[in-house]
XYZ file of C-alpha atoms in Angstrom:
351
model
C -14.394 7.634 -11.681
C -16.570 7.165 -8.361
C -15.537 3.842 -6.471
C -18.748 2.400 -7.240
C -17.634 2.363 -11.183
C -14.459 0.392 -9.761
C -13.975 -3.213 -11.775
C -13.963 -4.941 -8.198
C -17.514 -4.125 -7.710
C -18.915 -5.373 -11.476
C -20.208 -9.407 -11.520
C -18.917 -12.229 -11.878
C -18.915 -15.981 -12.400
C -16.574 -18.263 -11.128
C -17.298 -21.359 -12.220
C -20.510 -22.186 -10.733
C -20.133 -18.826 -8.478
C -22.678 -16.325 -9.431
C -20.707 -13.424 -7.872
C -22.335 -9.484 -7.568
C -18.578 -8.436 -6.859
C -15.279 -9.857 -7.044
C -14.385 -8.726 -3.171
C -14.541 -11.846 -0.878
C -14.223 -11.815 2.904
C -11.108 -13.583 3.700
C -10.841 -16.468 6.449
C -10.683 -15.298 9.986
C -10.139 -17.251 12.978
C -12.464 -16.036 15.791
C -12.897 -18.336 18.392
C -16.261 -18.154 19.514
C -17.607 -21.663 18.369
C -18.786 -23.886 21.675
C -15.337 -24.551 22.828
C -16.575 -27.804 23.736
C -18.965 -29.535 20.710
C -17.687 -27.375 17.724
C -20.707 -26.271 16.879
C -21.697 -22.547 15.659
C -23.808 -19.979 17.309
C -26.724 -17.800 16.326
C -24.283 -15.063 17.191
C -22.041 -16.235 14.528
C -24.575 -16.938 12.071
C -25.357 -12.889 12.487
C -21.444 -12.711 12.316
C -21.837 -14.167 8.613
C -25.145 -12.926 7.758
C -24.062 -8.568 8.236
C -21.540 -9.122 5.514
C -23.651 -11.026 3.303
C -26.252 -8.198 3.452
C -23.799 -5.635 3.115
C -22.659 -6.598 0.100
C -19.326 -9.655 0.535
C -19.234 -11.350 -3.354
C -17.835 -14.544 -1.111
C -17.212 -15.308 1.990
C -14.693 -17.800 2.824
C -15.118 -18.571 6.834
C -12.839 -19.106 9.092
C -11.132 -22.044 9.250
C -13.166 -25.107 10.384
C -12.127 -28.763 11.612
C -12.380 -31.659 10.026
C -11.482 -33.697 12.816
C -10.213 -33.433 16.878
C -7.024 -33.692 16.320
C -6.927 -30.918 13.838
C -7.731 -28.052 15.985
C -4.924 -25.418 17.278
C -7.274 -23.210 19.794
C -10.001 -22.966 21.665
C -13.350 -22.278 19.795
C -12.515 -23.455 16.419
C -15.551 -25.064 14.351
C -15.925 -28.321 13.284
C -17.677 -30.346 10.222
C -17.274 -33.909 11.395
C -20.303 -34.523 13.933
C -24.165 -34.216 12.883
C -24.610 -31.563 15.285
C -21.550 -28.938 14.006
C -22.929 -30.004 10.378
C -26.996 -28.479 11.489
C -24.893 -25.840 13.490
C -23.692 -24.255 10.206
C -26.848 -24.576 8.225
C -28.123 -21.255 10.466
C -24.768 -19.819 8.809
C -25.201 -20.979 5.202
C -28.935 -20.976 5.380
C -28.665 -16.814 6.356
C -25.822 -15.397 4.114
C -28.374 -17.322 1.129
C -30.997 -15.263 2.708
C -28.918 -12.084 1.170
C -27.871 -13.208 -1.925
C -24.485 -14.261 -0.977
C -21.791 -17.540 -1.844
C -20.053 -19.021 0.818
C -17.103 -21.824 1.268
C -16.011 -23.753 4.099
C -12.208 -23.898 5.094
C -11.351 -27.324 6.527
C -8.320 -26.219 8.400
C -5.975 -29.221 10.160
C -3.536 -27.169 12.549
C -1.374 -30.506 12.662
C 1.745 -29.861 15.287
C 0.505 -27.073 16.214
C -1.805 -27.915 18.630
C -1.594 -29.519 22.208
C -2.851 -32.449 23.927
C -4.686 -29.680 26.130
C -6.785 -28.969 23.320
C -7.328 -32.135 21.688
C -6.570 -35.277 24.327
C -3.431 -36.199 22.765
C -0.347 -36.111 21.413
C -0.304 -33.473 18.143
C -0.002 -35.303 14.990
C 2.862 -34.211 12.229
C 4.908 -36.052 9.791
C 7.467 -36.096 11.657
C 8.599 -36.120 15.308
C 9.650 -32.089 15.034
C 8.673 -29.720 17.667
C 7.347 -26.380 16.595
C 8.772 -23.467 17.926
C 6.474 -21.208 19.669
C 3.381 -21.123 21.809
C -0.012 -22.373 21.493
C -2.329 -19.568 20.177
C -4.763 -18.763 23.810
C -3.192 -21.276 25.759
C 0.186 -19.829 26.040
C 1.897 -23.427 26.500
C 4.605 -24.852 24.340
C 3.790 -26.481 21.397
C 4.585 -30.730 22.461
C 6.426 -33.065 20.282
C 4.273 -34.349 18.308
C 3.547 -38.049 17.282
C 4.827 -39.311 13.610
C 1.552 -40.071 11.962
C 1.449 -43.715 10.771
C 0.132 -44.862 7.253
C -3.068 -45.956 8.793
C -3.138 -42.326 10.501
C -2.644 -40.715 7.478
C -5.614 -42.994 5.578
C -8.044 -41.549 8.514
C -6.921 -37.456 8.305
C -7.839 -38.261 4.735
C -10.961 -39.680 5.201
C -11.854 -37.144 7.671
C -11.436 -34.506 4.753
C -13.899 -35.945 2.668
C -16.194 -36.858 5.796
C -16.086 -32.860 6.246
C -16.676 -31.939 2.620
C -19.816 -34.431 2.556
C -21.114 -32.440 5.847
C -20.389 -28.986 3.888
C -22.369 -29.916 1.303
C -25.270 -31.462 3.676
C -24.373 -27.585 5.690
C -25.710 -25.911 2.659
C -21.845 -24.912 2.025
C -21.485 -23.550 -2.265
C -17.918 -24.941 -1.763
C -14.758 -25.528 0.412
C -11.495 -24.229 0.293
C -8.552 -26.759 1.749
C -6.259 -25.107 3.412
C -2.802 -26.064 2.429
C -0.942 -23.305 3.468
C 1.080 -21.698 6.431
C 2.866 -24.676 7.784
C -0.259 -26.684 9.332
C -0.588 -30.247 8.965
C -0.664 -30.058 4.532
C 1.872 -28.050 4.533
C 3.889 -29.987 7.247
C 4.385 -32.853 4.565
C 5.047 -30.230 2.170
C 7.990 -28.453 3.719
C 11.227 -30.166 3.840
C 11.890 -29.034 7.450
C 9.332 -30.594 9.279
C 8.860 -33.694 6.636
C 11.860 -35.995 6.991
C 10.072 -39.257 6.815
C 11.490 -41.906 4.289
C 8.401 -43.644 3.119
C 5.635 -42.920 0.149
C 4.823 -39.375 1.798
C 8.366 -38.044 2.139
C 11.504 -37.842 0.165
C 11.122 -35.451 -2.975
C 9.159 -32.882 -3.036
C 6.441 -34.839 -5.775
C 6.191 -37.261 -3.048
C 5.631 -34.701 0.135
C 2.671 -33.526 -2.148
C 1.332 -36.383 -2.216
C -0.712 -36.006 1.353
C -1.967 -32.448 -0.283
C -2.989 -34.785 -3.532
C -4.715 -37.819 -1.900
C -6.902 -35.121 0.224
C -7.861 -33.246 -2.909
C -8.906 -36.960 -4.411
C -11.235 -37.449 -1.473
C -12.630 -34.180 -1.038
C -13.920 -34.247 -4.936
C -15.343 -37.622 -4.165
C -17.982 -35.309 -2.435
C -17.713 -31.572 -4.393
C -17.300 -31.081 -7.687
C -13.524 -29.779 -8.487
C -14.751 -26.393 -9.754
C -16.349 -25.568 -6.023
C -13.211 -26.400 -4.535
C -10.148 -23.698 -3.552
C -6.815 -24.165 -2.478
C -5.123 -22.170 -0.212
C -1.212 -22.462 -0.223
C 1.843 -20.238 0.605
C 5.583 -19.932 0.870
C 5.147 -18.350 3.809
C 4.895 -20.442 7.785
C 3.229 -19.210 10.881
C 5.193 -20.921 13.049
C 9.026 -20.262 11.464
C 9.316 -16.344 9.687
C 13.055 -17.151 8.441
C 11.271 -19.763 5.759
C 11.671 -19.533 1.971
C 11.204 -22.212 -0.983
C 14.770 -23.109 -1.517
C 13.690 -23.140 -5.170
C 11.328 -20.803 -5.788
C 9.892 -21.368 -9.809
C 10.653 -24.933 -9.508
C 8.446 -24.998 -6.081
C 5.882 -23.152 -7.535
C 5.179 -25.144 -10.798
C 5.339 -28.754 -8.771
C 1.951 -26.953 -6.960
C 0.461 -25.775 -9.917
C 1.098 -29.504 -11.624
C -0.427 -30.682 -8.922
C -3.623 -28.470 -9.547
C -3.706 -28.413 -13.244
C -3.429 -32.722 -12.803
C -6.476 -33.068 -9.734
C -8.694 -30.377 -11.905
C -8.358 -27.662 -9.441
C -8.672 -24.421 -11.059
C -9.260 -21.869 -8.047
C -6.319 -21.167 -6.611
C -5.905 -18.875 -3.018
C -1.879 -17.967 -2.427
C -1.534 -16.395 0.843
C 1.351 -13.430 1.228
C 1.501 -11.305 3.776
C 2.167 -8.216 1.683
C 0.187 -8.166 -1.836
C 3.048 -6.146 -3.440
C 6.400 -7.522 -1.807
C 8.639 -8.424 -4.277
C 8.914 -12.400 -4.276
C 11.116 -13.468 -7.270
C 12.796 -11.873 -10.319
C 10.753 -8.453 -9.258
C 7.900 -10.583 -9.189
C 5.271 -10.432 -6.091
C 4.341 -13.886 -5.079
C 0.900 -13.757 -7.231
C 2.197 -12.003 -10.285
C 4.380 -15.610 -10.065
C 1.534 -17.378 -10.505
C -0.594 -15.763 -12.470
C 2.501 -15.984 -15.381
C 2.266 -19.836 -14.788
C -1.445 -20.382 -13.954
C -4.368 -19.595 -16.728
C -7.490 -19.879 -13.683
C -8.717 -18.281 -11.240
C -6.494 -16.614 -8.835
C -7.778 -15.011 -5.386
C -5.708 -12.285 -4.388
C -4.909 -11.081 -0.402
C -2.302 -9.526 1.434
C -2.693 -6.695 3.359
C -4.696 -5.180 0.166
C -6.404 -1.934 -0.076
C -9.058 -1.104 -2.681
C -7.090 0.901 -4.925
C -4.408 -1.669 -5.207
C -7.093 -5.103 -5.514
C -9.015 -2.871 -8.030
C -5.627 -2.337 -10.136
C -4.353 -6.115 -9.678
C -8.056 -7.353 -11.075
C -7.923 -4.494 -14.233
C -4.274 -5.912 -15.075
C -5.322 -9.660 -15.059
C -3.248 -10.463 -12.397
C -6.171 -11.641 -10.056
C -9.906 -12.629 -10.635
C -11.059 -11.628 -6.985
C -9.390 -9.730 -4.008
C -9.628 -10.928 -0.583
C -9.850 -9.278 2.524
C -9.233 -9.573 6.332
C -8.912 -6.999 8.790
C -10.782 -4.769 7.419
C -14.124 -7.033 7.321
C -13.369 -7.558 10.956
C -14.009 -3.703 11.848
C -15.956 -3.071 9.218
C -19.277 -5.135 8.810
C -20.359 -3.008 5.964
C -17.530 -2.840 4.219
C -18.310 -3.184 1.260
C -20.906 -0.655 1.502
C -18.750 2.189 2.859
C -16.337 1.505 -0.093
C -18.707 1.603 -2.862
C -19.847 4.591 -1.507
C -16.825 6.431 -0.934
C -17.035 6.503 2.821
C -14.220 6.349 5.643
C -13.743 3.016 6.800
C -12.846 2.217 10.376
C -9.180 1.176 11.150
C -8.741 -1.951 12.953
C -7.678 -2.223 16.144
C -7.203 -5.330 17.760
C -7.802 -4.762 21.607
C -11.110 -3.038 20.669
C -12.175 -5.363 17.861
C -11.289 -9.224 18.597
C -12.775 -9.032 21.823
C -16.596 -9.004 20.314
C -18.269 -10.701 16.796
C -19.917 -7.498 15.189
């Protein structure tokens, strides 16, 4: 069988996703968004529009602000002013152009940030200071400041205020990102959540930030448009693990199943690591979870194209490789040699 015969490279639809392959271009931070408006260049709109035209089924982009206080590095992209929101519609406007579907990540980094980056103090549930360094800046992460209940309300309304401007941007959907101990997943994780009112306690009641921002977002996007990224795994503390892993896992996927989510993203850092009872982490899910599943991890075709035959995911995502690799897509269905990525050489320039 040639690659091109491959079931990653047939159609499909995804709710209201008219895909013409199930590989999607995984969220990559970049950094080259006007450091100081948020807003996206032409060269980023090119950025977008190469993988489009060579062939991405979806492109997820990198993760994108939906307020100040929410962003980790320099460069990051924003959807809460007028200007970032007609800043993306070059992006949206030119991966269209091709034939391709593309979803916003609002991304809030939560603690860890600095008041370098965004003015002030970094906002968490609880007073807890990250371990680590700020990514560019090199600087400590600060203490951050305990979000209040009226703090809370506003990072909330932000997320729908973003998810109004994606859909103004021309945006087929938005993925929130839940996962890898930023500010969602802060509330989520019993180490940095120790706060004693509605939003801590059990874990039903540190979902309940994750739940409230799903609420608002589908105020302004249907629930079938919208993804969730989550994971066991943190950035910012390696030695993590769910205490209790299947009882974890199915609080999420209540969670979904009750807000009418049904496209879900887990994030591993290795597809095929065993996670639980010789299960991998989205094997897990998929034996709990009846939607669609997006499946990344340090993938390679052979073993996306195997996961999607088996059932075990509906599309495969991928990183790196779209970062050397414009054409991807291309050089895969056609059997040719891909280039290896190399940081030094390829973070250094949008290709």
């Amino acid at each position: 069988m040639s690659n091109s015969e491959l079931a990653i490279f047939k159609p499909v639809t995804i709710n209201q996703w008219n895909l013409r392959n199930r590989i999607v271009m995984a969220p990559l931070t970049r950094g080259y968004a006007r450091d100081e408006d948020g807003t996206v260049t032409e060269e980023i709109a090119a950025y977008y529009e190469q993988r489009a035209k060579d062939g991405a089924g979806l492109i997820i982009t990198e993760g994108i602000n939906p307020v100040l206080s929410g962003k980790g590095t320099y460069g990051i992209p924003g959807l809460y002013t007028e200007a970032q929101t007609a800043s993306w519609k070059k992006v949206t406007e030119a991966v269209h152009r091709h034939g391709g579907t593309i979803i916003a990540q609002l991304w809030h980094v939560g603690r860890l940030s600095h008041s370098d980056l965004i003015g002030g103090k970094p906002q968490a549930p609880s007073s807890i200071q990250a371990e680590g360094r700020v990514h560019k800046l090199h600087k400590p992460y600060e203490l951050p400041h305990a979000m209040t209940i009226r703090e809370i309300e506003d990072v909330v309304a932000h997320f729908q205020l973003a998810a109004r401007n994606a859909v103004l941007a021309g945006f087929d959907g938005v993925e929130i990102h839940a996962a890898h101990g930023y500010l969602i997943d802060q509330f989520i994780n019993e180490r940095t959540n120790l706060r004693n009112d509605e939003y801590g306690g059990d874990l039903h009641q540190r979902l309940r930030f994750l739940k409230e921002i799903i609420a608002a977002v589908q105020k302004e996007i249907s629930a079938d448009r919208i993804s969730i990224r989550f994971s066991e795994k943190k950035d910012d503390d390696s030695s993590y693990e769910w205490a209790l892993k299947a009882e974890t896992l199915a609080a999420y996927l209540e969670l979904f199943r009750e807000t009418g989510i049904t496209i879900l993203h887990p994030s591993t850092e290795n597809y095929t690591k065993n996670w639980s009872d010789g299960l991998h982490f989205h094997q897990a899910v998929r034996a709990q979870w009846e939607h669609i599943v997006i499946g990344v991890g340090n993938l390679d075709l052979q073993t996306a194209d195997k996961a999607i035959h088996d059932g075990v995911i509906d599309l495969a995502a991928f990183g790196r490789p779209f970062i050397a690799n414009p054409d991807l897509v291309q050089r895969w269905q056609s059997g040719l040699p891909i280039t290896a990525y190399n940081p030094t050489e390829h973070l250094s320039i949008l290709r």
